[in-house]
Amino acid sequence: MRRRLGRVAAIICCLVLTACAGGQVRHGVGGPNSVSFALPPSATPNWILPLAIPGYTASYNGVIQSALFLPLYAYDGSSGAVARDDKASAAEPPVYAPDGKSVTITLKPLAWSDGTPLTSQDVQFWFDLVRAAKDDWGAYSKGLMPDDVTDFRVVDDHTFTLTLDKTYNPGWFTANQLALITPLPRHAWAHDPDPRKTFDYLVAQAKNLGGYNSNPLWKVVDGPFALESFSPTGQVTLARNPRYTGEDAARLDKITFLTFTSSAAEYNVLLAGGVDYGYVPTTNLGQKSKLESLGYRIEPWNGWSITYIPYNFNNPALGAVFKQLYVRQAIQHAVDQKAISQVIWRGTATPGYGPVPQDNDPTFLSDTQKNTPYPFDLDAARKLLADHGWQIGADGIQACQEPEKCGQGVDKGARLSMTLLTESGSDETDGTMQELKSELSRVGIELRINAQPLNTVLANGTTCEPSSPACSWQLSYFGTQGSWYFPAYPSGEQLFATDASVNFGNYRDKPTDDLIGASTLSTSPQSMMDYSARLAEQLPVIWMPNPPYQVSAIDTSIGGITQDPLAGLQPQRWYRR
Amino acid sequence: MTTIAVPTRFRLRGNGLAVVGTTILVLVLAFCLLGPLLYHTDQVHTDLGAARLSPGQQGHPLGTDDLGYDVLGRLMIAGRTSLAIGVLAGLLATAIGAIWGALAGYVGGWLDAVLMRIVDTGVAIPALFLLLVAATLITPSIGVLSLVIGCVSWLVPARLMRAEAATLRERDFIKAITVMGAGRFRVVFTHLLPNAVGTLVVAGTFQIAEAILLVAYVSFLGLGVPPPATDWGAMLSKGITYTYDGAWWLILPPGIAIVLIVCAINFVGDGLRDAFAARGRS
């Protein structure tokens, strides 16, 4: 009897221990002090040289680069305000001259992993390479870095002064120009006295993904992590850099970046416990409680970004129509952003009414943008069109009946029928497009949806001349992968300035150009507020709800994670509880 | 030619499954074609304010989907799409297969070898793969999907018809009209195909069921007709997304509809096959 009781007690103990162990689910693929991180669908890291050439500038490459090579200045927005992250920066705060025409920078006492100190020459090396090959540098825009720095003067081993071509807004210059600089190990990478040859050599080495594991170039780092392995399929493992000399040392032994061909594939692995820090497709948010029971916490990761649909103002058929502000106002009135955000995005997206990110730091957000001049109002949309000479025809589509009211370049009989080139394969994008088509049809605007793979949309919806066959696109939506992520300072010199590189719709507006120029030169935030208000009113694009960067599923045993809206990771601060 | 309608009808009456199949088929057709005339819903405009309502709420007997479309009404118009594509594609596949197989079987020789090797090659390529490639290249519509599915599904009817034609060409009446000077095309279209009508009708029913399933596959993979049009496969695909929300009304209705219609058509096909087999024996 006693023996039987003993057996029963042993079984109960085993059951209790098993139950206790079951409550602490262990995820991931690495060791006990490591974390596996899921990269976005189809994202395959292919570049670790912190001087990216066009085509290799993806943010996931940048995440790995900044863990290996400290940027001169890092920024972070996870506190609610976008601000310099001094612990993750290689230099002390910059000191601008009283006339604003020069800036003096002092490096922190850091050393490379081979023991060589980090010096001003390492920053000068970066400048030499970029100046020699600026047209091949992915971040180059004419007139900006490095053109806006006329002289580099070494003061001592740790201090240097940059002379600027004019007086800039220091906040903008540090955030959007100095933050592009990453000190490089001159002693290890200066392959040739000619910087152009060295640049070409480094690019050639960086293109050789198979050499990442063995090439001594990539062994010399100054960041909190060092490269342990790099698979040509994109899986990357970083290990703690034991010779890191800064104040932001890694707490984890390893971090592994995992790649997936689709969000569904990632989600299946997440459910199986194969990822420590992954993401949940929005359509699977109904499984939140299931994931929580598996030991994950679910947190949306909002981005420092905006989402929009560009009009092609150069389109031969509809360019003149799109140039009429009242048409753009009518279309914007037909976008029910709140409903799209709440229902289709299940509350994870945020309505956006202008050119400044609206769901994070409000420093640059104008009241005009915040309160939107064109709320969802179909009657207002119909009235705008009726007041300007448009009538709904027998086919249910608005047609211009009074050309003198319709506006310059709009002929009698012109119809409000347009094609929207959009990303295929996303439930959220499909739903958004159906909703948009439906609401516009109630106003008498026909929207034809042409869903194509994202790469096709990206390749076709670009800047063009009116006479070019490439200008046949009318509206373009990059969908869930197409939000524009800003650097720390959300100015519009790349997006809405005349002839800007990402001004896909060829928008031209002199007051906007002036405001963008002022925002980069003036120290007052008012120019940014004015810019925010003007574009909220002028509607260079259709403003759309801004989805989160991702909805994260994070192993509850990992601490130190702050989801930075600038899409940075700072994995050196993560730890296992 | 033999009149087949009357004896077949009588024989179907004796086949229980065929009667059940025919009844379901008629009911589903009535549901899809007449239903929207009696039960009016807006299947063009979205209504996000009424999204994902469960059955019975706010006057929606089967609830609403993620964009606020009434599921019962959507089931009806989706059924029209699925049935239209199924019937058109099934008939097209049967027609192509019949002519191809009849020519191969009747003419024989090198033409038979060439035509049937093409069929063998085609069978080796998965139809779903061809469909996905085509749906990616061409904007899908009812006409396009019918054409594409028809063009990838004719291989099995071609084999059946080839075997039937090879048998028929040895029959005395075919030999007689050949001796009387009838041309090959006249023999094939006027005598051979009409005498293989039993095989063709049975093959046709199975092809329709197959086409309905194929369009469901393609739509399930997100390459079906563009919204706001839909079909049962697309409804099912969308519904699966909300499985863990407990939204069974987005999954069961289109799933049951697909199973019902495919089973019904197969029952009818089986019944017709039995009926024609009995006629052949008699």
Short mmCIF file of C-alpha atoms in Angstrom, two decimals, chain A residues 283-287 290 339-340 343-344 346 427 431 434-435 437-439 441-442 450 452-453, chain B residues 42 44-49 51-52 66-67 69 74 136 139 226-228 238 241-242 244-245:
data_model
loop_
_atom_site.label_atom_id
_atom_site.label_comp_id
_atom_site.label_asym_id
_atom_site.label_seq_id
_atom_site.Cartn_x
_atom_site.Cartn_y
_atom_site.Cartn_z
CA THR A 283 -5.28 38.88 -40.57
CA ASN A 284 -4.11 36.45 -37.89
CA LEU A 285 -4.56 38.88 -35.01
CA GLY A 286 -7.59 36.86 -33.98
CA GLN A 287 -5.07 34.34 -32.65
CA LYS A 290 -3.31 31.55 -28.63
CA ALA A 339 -12.99 52.68 -40.98
CA ILE A 340 -10.07 51.27 -42.99
CA VAL A 343 -11.83 47.26 -39.66
CA ILE A 344 -9.34 46.24 -42.34
CA ARG A 346 -7.99 45.76 -37.04
CA ASP A 427 -5.43 40.76 -47.70
CA GLY A 431 -9.60 45.06 -48.66
CA GLN A 434 -12.19 47.31 -52.48
CA GLU A 435 -13.25 49.88 -49.93
CA LYS A 437 -13.30 51.54 -55.16
CA SER A 438 -16.64 51.21 -53.43
CA GLU A 439 -16.65 54.69 -51.86
CA SER A 441 -18.11 54.70 -57.04
CA ARG A 442 -20.69 56.30 -54.74
CA ASN A 450 -4.81 46.48 -61.40
CA GLN A 452 0.40 43.19 -59.66
CA PRO A 453 3.37 41.77 -57.74
CA ASP B 42 -25.62 45.14 -52.27
CA VAL B 44 -20.87 45.99 -55.06
CA HIS B 45 -20.39 48.50 -52.27
CA THR B 46 -18.55 47.66 -49.08
CA ASP B 47 -20.00 48.47 -45.66
CA LEU B 48 -17.20 48.47 -43.12
CA GLY B 49 -19.64 49.51 -40.40
CA ALA B 51 -18.16 43.97 -41.09
CA ARG B 52 -17.93 40.48 -39.58
CA ASP B 66 -14.77 41.32 -43.43
CA LEU B 67 -15.92 44.09 -45.77
CA TYR B 69 -20.95 42.05 -47.64
CA ARG B 74 -22.55 36.77 -51.73
CA THR B 136 -0.56 35.86 -63.17
CA THR B 139 -6.18 39.75 -65.64
CA PRO B 226 -11.18 40.52 -59.30
CA PRO B 227 -13.41 42.03 -56.59
CA PRO B 228 -16.16 42.96 -56.06
CA LYS B 238 -11.05 34.73 -47.29
CA THR B 241 -8.24 33.76 -42.60
CA TYR B 242 -10.80 34.24 -39.85
CA TYR B 244 -9.45 31.58 -35.19
CA ASP B 245 -11.99 34.40 -34.86
#
